[in-house]
Amino acid sequence: MRGAIQRSEVAFDLADILASDSWFAALPAEQSQSLLARGQVHSLRDGAHVYRIGDPPNGLHVVVEGQVRPVSYPAAGQELVNMIIKPGRWFGELSVIDGKERPHDAITAGAVRLLTVPMAVIAELTAATPDLWRALALLNCAHHRLGMREAGRVRALPALARLSVFLAGGSSSAPDRPLRATQDDLARIDGVSRQHMNGLLRRLAGRGLISTGYGGIIVGNRAGLLALVDREELG
């Protein structure tokens, strides 16, 4: 992590990071500029909570550096990592919209830098520009659709194909950066045991599609992962 940063540097970083974010890119300039101008940048250590399940909403967030894991607890002693939120992706809009408690934990994976638009600012911006509520609803719709697609994929694809799709998607925004996820994280996302996940990663590494190390997983051949998915789907 770098040290203290100036607002101009933050704006430059975010313009780069958010360039490929379809939701943010589709916002009218007035809305996108207002969110960035009124947002607050802060840093969190590894394993810190952006918020906890049951907390009141604390604003809308976007990852600037690092990764955040939304974690839910479907049964006692069980954790479910719903996804890994990478740089440029916004999250936390559900509780912003309905004002109710957070439905899951949001936990940092590694050192993380966030931009947060506080609830008081959201209230001011939506009062001045009511159309921002629709934009937030569209963000929630996009996340809901993604969740439905991923749930269907988990049921329909073999475990190796599910993992390949996840890793290929995770590499698209920053192919030279490692994906910071433990085998336990990936096992929960993929719906398999940790031992099974270890075997799947070995198979992918053995084919030269990924490499693993202390810093995480690096995807070396995204096209190869997607081609593997096609072969798995065909049986």
PDB file of C-alpha atoms in Angstrom:
ATOM      1  CA  MET A   1       0.000   0.000   0.000  1.00  0.00           C
ATOM      2  CA  ARG A   2       1.165   3.518  -0.744  1.00  0.00           C
ATOM      3  CA  GLY A   3       1.111   6.221   1.881  1.00  0.00           C
ATOM      4  CA  ALA A   4      -1.163   9.247   2.044  1.00  0.00           C
ATOM      5  CA  ILE A   5      -2.580  10.274  -1.316  1.00  0.00           C
ATOM      6  CA  GLN A   6      -3.882  13.506  -2.718  1.00  0.00           C
ATOM      7  CA  ARG A   7      -7.434  13.946  -4.003  1.00  0.00           C
ATOM      8  CA  SER A   8      -6.129  14.588  -7.537  1.00  0.00           C
ATOM      9  CA  GLU A   9      -4.264  11.253  -7.448  1.00  0.00           C
ATOM     10  CA  VAL A  10      -7.423   9.481  -6.228  1.00  0.00           C
ATOM     11  CA  ALA A  11      -9.474  10.960  -9.057  1.00  0.00           C
ATOM     12  CA  PHE A  12      -6.849   9.835 -11.593  1.00  0.00           C
ATOM     13  CA  ASP A  13      -6.689   6.344 -10.152  1.00  0.00           C
ATOM     14  CA  LEU A  14     -10.469   5.981 -10.100  1.00  0.00           C
ATOM     15  CA  ALA A  15     -10.884   7.288 -13.639  1.00  0.00           C
ATOM     16  CA  ASP A  16      -8.549   4.484 -14.730  1.00  0.00           C
ATOM     17  CA  ILE A  17     -10.029   1.812 -12.484  1.00  0.00           C
ATOM     18  CA  LEU A  18     -13.677   2.577 -13.237  1.00  0.00           C
ATOM     19  CA  ALA A  19     -13.232   2.932 -16.982  1.00  0.00           C
ATOM     20  CA  SER A  20     -14.382  -0.649 -17.595  1.00  0.00           C
ATOM     21  CA  ASP A  21     -17.213  -0.630 -15.031  1.00  0.00           C
ATOM     22  CA  SER A  22     -20.402  -0.748 -17.103  1.00  0.00           C
ATOM     23  CA  TRP A  23     -22.704   0.590 -14.363  1.00  0.00           C
ATOM     24  CA  PHE A  24     -20.560   3.592 -13.480  1.00  0.00           C
ATOM     25  CA  ALA A  25     -19.738   4.312 -17.116  1.00  0.00           C
ATOM     26  CA  ALA A  26     -23.461   4.505 -17.928  1.00  0.00           C
ATOM     27  CA  LEU A  27     -24.198   7.149 -15.265  1.00  0.00           C
ATOM     28  CA  PRO A  28     -24.835  10.720 -16.395  1.00  0.00           C
ATOM     29  CA  ALA A  29     -21.714  12.822 -15.876  1.00  0.00           C
ATOM     30  CA  GLU A  30     -23.399  14.835 -13.102  1.00  0.00           C
ATOM     31  CA  GLN A  31     -24.086  11.693 -11.065  1.00  0.00           C
ATOM     32  CA  SER A  32     -20.711  10.014 -11.574  1.00  0.00           C
ATOM     33  CA  GLN A  33     -18.798  13.197 -10.799  1.00  0.00           C
ATOM     34  CA  SER A  34     -20.873  13.847  -7.682  1.00  0.00           C
ATOM     35  CA  LEU A  35     -20.238  10.335  -6.329  1.00  0.00           C
ATOM     36  CA  LEU A  36     -16.499  10.679  -6.808  1.00  0.00           C
ATOM     37  CA  ALA A  37     -16.291  14.239  -5.527  1.00  0.00           C
ATOM     38  CA  ARG A  38     -18.222  13.471  -2.326  1.00  0.00           C
ATOM     39  CA  GLY A  39     -16.693  10.057  -1.689  1.00  0.00           C
ATOM     40  CA  GLN A  40     -14.157   9.434   1.063  1.00  0.00           C
ATOM     41  CA  VAL A  41     -11.061   7.326   0.414  1.00  0.00           C
ATOM     42  CA  HIS A  42      -9.775   5.159   3.252  1.00  0.00           C
ATOM     43  CA  SER A  43      -7.507   2.159   3.744  1.00  0.00           C
ATOM     44  CA  LEU A  44      -8.226  -1.092   5.581  1.00  0.00           C
ATOM     45  CA  ARG A  45      -5.913  -3.882   6.690  1.00  0.00           C
ATOM     46  CA  ASP A  46      -6.287  -7.507   5.688  1.00  0.00           C
ATOM     47  CA  GLY A  47      -9.271  -9.198   7.348  1.00  0.00           C
ATOM     48  CA  ALA A  48     -11.008  -5.954   8.319  1.00  0.00           C
ATOM     49  CA  HIS A  49     -14.784  -5.584   8.080  1.00  0.00           C
ATOM     50  CA  VAL A  50     -16.161  -2.950   5.739  1.00  0.00           C
ATOM     51  CA  TYR A  51     -19.414  -3.805   7.493  1.00  0.00           C
ATOM     52  CA  ARG A  52     -20.882  -6.725   9.435  1.00  0.00           C
ATOM     53  CA  ILE A  53     -24.094  -8.647   8.991  1.00  0.00           C
ATOM     54  CA  GLY A  54     -26.868  -6.799  10.844  1.00  0.00           C
ATOM     55  CA  ASP A  55     -25.108  -3.409  10.694  1.00  0.00           C
ATOM     56  CA  PRO A  56     -27.086  -0.367   9.531  1.00  0.00           C
ATOM     57  CA  PRO A  57     -26.079   0.874   6.072  1.00  0.00           C
ATOM     58  CA  ASN A  58     -22.852   2.887   6.114  1.00  0.00           C
ATOM     59  CA  GLY A  59     -22.835   4.025   2.506  1.00  0.00           C
ATOM     60  CA  LEU A  60     -22.026   2.894  -1.008  1.00  0.00           C
ATOM     61  CA  HIS A  61     -18.531   1.516  -1.610  1.00  0.00           C
ATOM     62  CA  VAL A  62     -16.192   0.916  -4.528  1.00  0.00           C
ATOM     63  CA  VAL A  63     -12.917  -1.009  -4.339  1.00  0.00           C
ATOM     64  CA  VAL A  64      -9.930   1.080  -5.429  1.00  0.00           C
ATOM     65  CA  GLU A  65      -7.161  -1.367  -4.516  1.00  0.00           C
ATOM     66  CA  GLY A  66      -7.291  -4.922  -3.192  1.00  0.00           C
ATOM     67  CA  GLN A  67     -10.305  -7.206  -2.884  1.00  0.00           C
ATOM     68  CA  VAL A  68     -13.383  -7.550  -0.669  1.00  0.00           C
ATOM     69  CA  ARG A  69     -15.298 -10.764   0.075  1.00  0.00           C
ATOM     70  CA  PRO A  70     -19.029 -10.731   0.898  1.00  0.00           C
ATOM     71  CA  VAL A  71     -19.494 -13.600   3.360  1.00  0.00           C
ATOM     72  CA  SER A  72     -22.788 -15.081   4.559  1.00  0.00           C
ATOM     73  CA  TYR A  73     -23.508 -17.863   7.046  1.00  0.00           C
ATOM     74  CA  PRO A  74     -26.198 -20.251   5.783  1.00  0.00           C
ATOM     75  CA  ALA A  75     -25.815 -22.593   8.769  1.00  0.00           C
ATOM     76  CA  ALA A  76     -24.013 -22.686  12.090  1.00  0.00           C
ATOM     77  CA  GLY A  77     -20.283 -23.109  11.533  1.00  0.00           C
ATOM     78  CA  GLN A  78     -20.570 -22.607   7.763  1.00  0.00           C
ATOM     79  CA  GLU A  79     -19.293 -19.666   5.726  1.00  0.00           C
ATOM     80  CA  LEU A  80     -20.311 -18.912   2.151  1.00  0.00           C
ATOM     81  CA  VAL A  81     -18.125 -16.566   0.112  1.00  0.00           C
ATOM     82  CA  ASN A  82     -20.570 -15.168  -2.423  1.00  0.00           C
ATOM     83  CA  MET A  83     -17.999 -13.597  -4.743  1.00  0.00           C
ATOM     84  CA  ILE A  84     -14.740 -11.648  -4.715  1.00  0.00           C
ATOM     85  CA  ILE A  85     -15.154  -7.930  -5.382  1.00  0.00           C
ATOM     86  CA  LYS A  86     -12.237  -6.562  -7.370  1.00  0.00           C
ATOM     87  CA  PRO A  87     -11.037  -2.990  -8.112  1.00  0.00           C
ATOM     88  CA  GLY A  88     -13.596  -0.855  -9.913  1.00  0.00           C
ATOM     89  CA  ARG A  89     -16.629  -2.707  -8.581  1.00  0.00           C
ATOM     90  CA  TRP A  90     -19.285  -0.999  -6.446  1.00  0.00           C
ATOM     91  CA  PHE A  91     -21.103  -2.804  -3.655  1.00  0.00           C
ATOM     92  CA  GLY A  92     -23.399  -2.289  -0.678  1.00  0.00           C
ATOM     93  CA  GLU A  93     -26.269  -0.738  -2.630  1.00  0.00           C
ATOM     94  CA  LEU A  94     -29.015  -3.047  -1.294  1.00  0.00           C
ATOM     95  CA  SER A  95     -29.023  -1.602   2.226  1.00  0.00           C
ATOM     96  CA  VAL A  96     -28.511   1.884   0.796  1.00  0.00           C
ATOM     97  CA  ILE A  97     -31.748   1.497  -1.152  1.00  0.00           C
ATOM     98  CA  ASP A  98     -33.994  -0.050   1.525  1.00  0.00           C
ATOM     99  CA  GLY A  99     -32.267   1.383   4.609  1.00  0.00           C
ATOM    100  CA  LYS A 100     -32.256  -2.032   6.321  1.00  0.00           C
ATOM    101  CA  GLU A 101     -29.448  -3.985   7.961  1.00  0.00           C
ATOM    102  CA  ARG A 102     -26.553  -5.477   6.018  1.00  0.00           C
ATOM    103  CA  PRO A 103     -27.375  -9.037   4.834  1.00  0.00           C
ATOM    104  CA  HIS A 104     -23.770 -10.295   5.000  1.00  0.00           C
ATOM    105  CA  ASP A 105     -20.265  -9.442   6.168  1.00  0.00           C
ATOM    106  CA  ALA A 106     -17.936  -7.599   3.794  1.00  0.00           C
ATOM    107  CA  ILE A 107     -14.346  -8.567   4.657  1.00  0.00           C
ATOM    108  CA  THR A 108     -11.112  -7.363   3.086  1.00  0.00           C
ATOM    109  CA  ALA A 109      -8.735  -9.840   1.419  1.00  0.00           C
ATOM    110  CA  GLY A 110      -5.322  -8.241   1.774  1.00  0.00           C
ATOM    111  CA  ALA A 111      -4.745  -4.525   2.224  1.00  0.00           C
ATOM    112  CA  VAL A 112      -7.635  -2.630   0.655  1.00  0.00           C
ATOM    113  CA  ARG A 113      -8.346   0.933  -0.355  1.00  0.00           C
ATOM    114  CA  LEU A 114     -11.996   1.936  -0.719  1.00  0.00           C
ATOM    115  CA  LEU A 115     -13.934   4.961  -1.771  1.00  0.00           C
ATOM    116  CA  THR A 116     -17.103   5.275   0.323  1.00  0.00           C
ATOM    117  CA  VAL A 117     -20.028   7.580  -0.352  1.00  0.00           C
ATOM    118  CA  PRO A 118     -21.612   8.000   3.125  1.00  0.00           C
ATOM    119  CA  MET A 119     -25.352   7.669   3.692  1.00  0.00           C
ATOM    120  CA  ALA A 120     -25.715  11.377   4.479  1.00  0.00           C
ATOM    121  CA  VAL A 121     -24.170  12.199   1.124  1.00  0.00           C
ATOM    122  CA  ILE A 122     -26.409   9.685  -0.661  1.00  0.00           C
ATOM    123  CA  ALA A 123     -29.414  11.418   0.939  1.00  0.00           C
ATOM    124  CA  GLU A 124     -28.225  14.814  -0.294  1.00  0.00           C
ATOM    125  CA  LEU A 125     -27.441  13.603  -3.805  1.00  0.00           C
ATOM    126  CA  THR A 126     -30.726  11.727  -4.256  1.00  0.00           C
ATOM    127  CA  ALA A 127     -32.681  14.725  -2.950  1.00  0.00           C
ATOM    128  CA  ALA A 128     -30.978  16.932  -5.524  1.00  0.00           C
ATOM    129  CA  THR A 129     -31.074  14.312  -8.306  1.00  0.00           C
ATOM    130  CA  PRO A 130     -33.896  11.780  -7.715  1.00  0.00           C
ATOM    131  CA  ASP A 131     -32.832   9.829 -10.812  1.00  0.00           C
ATOM    132  CA  LEU A 132     -29.876   8.583  -8.780  1.00  0.00           C
ATOM    133  CA  TRP A 133     -32.296   6.217  -7.002  1.00  0.00           C
ATOM    134  CA  ARG A 134     -32.996   4.549 -10.336  1.00  0.00           C
ATOM    135  CA  ALA A 135     -29.261   4.242 -10.979  1.00  0.00           C
ATOM    136  CA  LEU A 136     -28.786   2.527  -7.626  1.00  0.00           C
ATOM    137  CA  ALA A 137     -31.694   0.202  -8.401  1.00  0.00           C
ATOM    138  CA  LEU A 138     -30.050  -0.704 -11.714  1.00  0.00           C
ATOM    139  CA  LEU A 139     -26.811  -1.521  -9.876  1.00  0.00           C
ATOM    140  CA  ASN A 140     -28.761  -3.819  -7.576  1.00  0.00           C
ATOM    141  CA  CYS A 141     -30.511  -5.412 -10.569  1.00  0.00           C
ATOM    142  CA  ALA A 142     -27.142  -6.093 -12.206  1.00  0.00           C
ATOM    143  CA  HIS A 143     -25.874  -7.787  -9.047  1.00  0.00           C
ATOM    144  CA  HIS A 144     -29.087  -9.792  -8.694  1.00  0.00           C
ATOM    145  CA  ARG A 145     -28.877 -11.011 -12.297  1.00  0.00           C
ATOM    146  CA  LEU A 146     -25.233 -11.941 -11.788  1.00  0.00           C
ATOM    147  CA  GLY A 147     -26.154 -13.887  -8.669  1.00  0.00           C
ATOM    148  CA  MET A 148     -28.895 -15.768 -10.501  1.00  0.00           C
ATOM    149  CA  ARG A 149     -26.556 -16.649 -13.370  1.00  0.00           C
ATOM    150  CA  GLU A 150     -23.855 -17.848 -11.019  1.00  0.00           C
ATOM    151  CA  ALA A 151     -26.337 -19.921  -9.006  1.00  0.00           C
ATOM    152  CA  GLY A 152     -27.473 -21.606 -12.205  1.00  0.00           C
ATOM    153  CA  ARG A 153     -23.884 -22.175 -13.268  1.00  0.00           C
ATOM    154  CA  VAL A 154     -23.021 -23.833  -9.960  1.00  0.00           C
ATOM    155  CA  ARG A 155     -25.866 -26.297 -10.430  1.00  0.00           C
ATOM    156  CA  ALA A 156     -25.190 -27.000 -14.090  1.00  0.00           C
ATOM    157  CA  LEU A 157     -21.413 -27.133 -14.592  1.00  0.00           C
ATOM    158  CA  PRO A 158     -18.822 -29.606 -13.331  1.00  0.00           C
ATOM    159  CA  ALA A 159     -16.590 -28.295 -10.549  1.00  0.00           C
ATOM    160  CA  LEU A 160     -13.542 -27.832 -12.795  1.00  0.00           C
ATOM    161  CA  ALA A 161     -15.586 -25.773 -15.257  1.00  0.00           C
ATOM    162  CA  ARG A 162     -17.070 -23.621 -12.478  1.00  0.00           C
ATOM    163  CA  LEU A 163     -13.604 -22.871 -11.152  1.00  0.00           C
ATOM    164  CA  SER A 164     -12.261 -22.109 -14.635  1.00  0.00           C
ATOM    165  CA  VAL A 165     -15.064 -19.640 -15.322  1.00  0.00           C
ATOM    166  CA  PHE A 166     -14.480 -17.887 -12.004  1.00  0.00           C
ATOM    167  CA  LEU A 167     -10.734 -17.611 -12.530  1.00  0.00           C
ATOM    168  CA  ALA A 168     -11.107 -16.460 -16.138  1.00  0.00           C
ATOM    169  CA  GLY A 169     -13.521 -13.732 -15.071  1.00  0.00           C
ATOM    170  CA  GLY A 170     -11.259 -12.721 -12.217  1.00  0.00           C
ATOM    171  CA  SER A 171      -8.318 -12.257 -14.543  1.00  0.00           C
ATOM    172  CA  SER A 172     -10.071  -9.984 -17.037  1.00  0.00           C
ATOM    173  CA  SER A 173      -9.612  -6.692 -15.186  1.00  0.00           C
ATOM    174  CA  ALA A 174      -5.963  -7.143 -14.176  1.00  0.00           C
ATOM    175  CA  PRO A 175      -4.355 -10.234 -15.725  1.00  0.00           C
ATOM    176  CA  ASP A 176      -0.927  -9.476 -14.252  1.00  0.00           C
ATOM    177  CA  ARG A 177      -2.173  -9.257 -10.663  1.00  0.00           C
ATOM    178  CA  PRO A 178      -2.680 -12.313  -8.447  1.00  0.00           C
ATOM    179  CA  LEU A 179      -6.160 -13.214  -7.312  1.00  0.00           C
ATOM    180  CA  ARG A 180      -5.958 -13.131  -3.516  1.00  0.00           C
ATOM    181  CA  ALA A 181      -8.122 -16.053  -2.497  1.00  0.00           C
ATOM    182  CA  THR A 182      -7.383 -19.006  -0.246  1.00  0.00           C
ATOM    183  CA  GLN A 183      -8.252 -22.556  -1.207  1.00  0.00           C
ATOM    184  CA  ASP A 184     -10.983 -22.382   1.432  1.00  0.00           C
ATOM    185  CA  ASP A 185     -12.431 -19.286  -0.284  1.00  0.00           C
ATOM    186  CA  LEU A 186     -12.418 -20.974  -3.679  1.00  0.00           C
ATOM    187  CA  ALA A 187     -13.862 -24.187  -2.261  1.00  0.00           C
ATOM    188  CA  ARG A 188     -16.806 -22.284  -0.765  1.00  0.00           C
ATOM    189  CA  ILE A 189     -17.394 -20.363  -3.984  1.00  0.00           C
ATOM    190  CA  ASP A 190     -17.186 -23.551  -6.066  1.00  0.00           C
ATOM    191  CA  GLY A 191     -19.222 -25.664  -3.649  1.00  0.00           C
ATOM    192  CA  VAL A 192     -16.585 -28.377  -3.099  1.00  0.00           C
ATOM    193  CA  SER A 193     -14.331 -29.498  -0.256  1.00  0.00           C
ATOM    194  CA  ARG A 194     -10.923 -27.917   0.304  1.00  0.00           C
ATOM    195  CA  GLN A 195      -9.244 -31.206  -0.650  1.00  0.00           C
ATOM    196  CA  HIS A 196     -11.180 -31.337  -3.905  1.00  0.00           C
ATOM    197  CA  MET A 197     -10.262 -27.707  -4.627  1.00  0.00           C
ATOM    198  CA  ASN A 198      -6.579 -28.500  -4.070  1.00  0.00           C
ATOM    199  CA  GLY A 199      -6.836 -31.189  -6.741  1.00  0.00           C
ATOM    200  CA  LEU A 200      -8.634 -28.884  -9.179  1.00  0.00           C
ATOM    201  CA  LEU A 201      -5.983 -26.184  -8.822  1.00  0.00           C
ATOM    202  CA  ARG A 202      -3.249 -28.761  -9.372  1.00  0.00           C
ATOM    203  CA  ARG A 203      -4.943 -29.878 -12.569  1.00  0.00           C
ATOM    204  CA  LEU A 204      -5.159 -26.330 -13.892  1.00  0.00           C
ATOM    205  CA  ALA A 205      -1.568 -25.578 -12.892  1.00  0.00           C
ATOM    206  CA  GLY A 206      -0.417 -28.830 -14.491  1.00  0.00           C
ATOM    207  CA  ARG A 207      -1.934 -27.703 -17.784  1.00  0.00           C
ATOM    208  CA  GLY A 208      -0.103 -24.379 -17.553  1.00  0.00           C
ATOM    209  CA  LEU A 209      -3.327 -22.379 -17.235  1.00  0.00           C
ATOM    210  CA  ILE A 210      -2.595 -20.890 -13.803  1.00  0.00           C
ATOM    211  CA  SER A 211       0.231 -20.592 -11.310  1.00  0.00           C
ATOM    212  CA  THR A 212      -0.128 -20.504  -7.553  1.00  0.00           C
ATOM    213  CA  GLY A 213       2.040 -18.986  -4.866  1.00  0.00           C
ATOM    214  CA  TYR A 214       2.086 -17.049  -1.636  1.00  0.00           C
ATOM    215  CA  GLY A 215       0.668 -13.925  -3.307  1.00  0.00           C
ATOM    216  CA  GLY A 216      -2.341 -15.746  -4.754  1.00  0.00           C
ATOM    217  CA  ILE A 217      -3.321 -17.258  -8.097  1.00  0.00           C
ATOM    218  CA  ILE A 218      -2.133 -15.806 -11.408  1.00  0.00           C
ATOM    219  CA  VAL A 219      -4.050 -16.699 -14.548  1.00  0.00           C
ATOM    220  CA  GLY A 220      -1.577 -17.335 -17.325  1.00  0.00           C
ATOM    221  CA  ASN A 221      -3.988 -18.456 -20.028  1.00  0.00           C
ATOM    222  CA  ARG A 222      -7.502 -17.046 -19.808  1.00  0.00           C
ATOM    223  CA  ALA A 223      -8.442 -18.327 -23.272  1.00  0.00           C
ATOM    224  CA  GLY A 224      -7.285 -21.785 -22.235  1.00  0.00           C
ATOM    225  CA  LEU A 225      -9.506 -21.691 -19.153  1.00  0.00           C
ATOM    226  CA  LEU A 226     -12.537 -20.745 -21.233  1.00  0.00           C
ATOM    227  CA  ALA A 227     -11.724 -23.450 -23.790  1.00  0.00           C
ATOM    228  CA  LEU A 228     -11.543 -25.948 -20.925  1.00  0.00           C
ATOM    229  CA  VAL A 229     -15.010 -24.849 -19.824  1.00  0.00           C
ATOM    230  CA  ASP A 230     -16.334 -25.589 -23.315  1.00  0.00           C
ATOM    231  CA  ARG A 231     -14.817 -29.080 -23.224  1.00  0.00           C
ATOM    232  CA  GLU A 232     -16.209 -29.748 -19.745  1.00  0.00           C
ATOM    233  CA  GLU A 233     -19.690 -28.618 -20.805  1.00  0.00           C
ATOM    234  CA  LEU A 234     -19.566 -31.007 -23.736  1.00  0.00           C
ATOM    235  CA  GLY A 235     -18.730 -33.804 -21.333  1.00  0.00           C
TER     236      GLY A 235
END
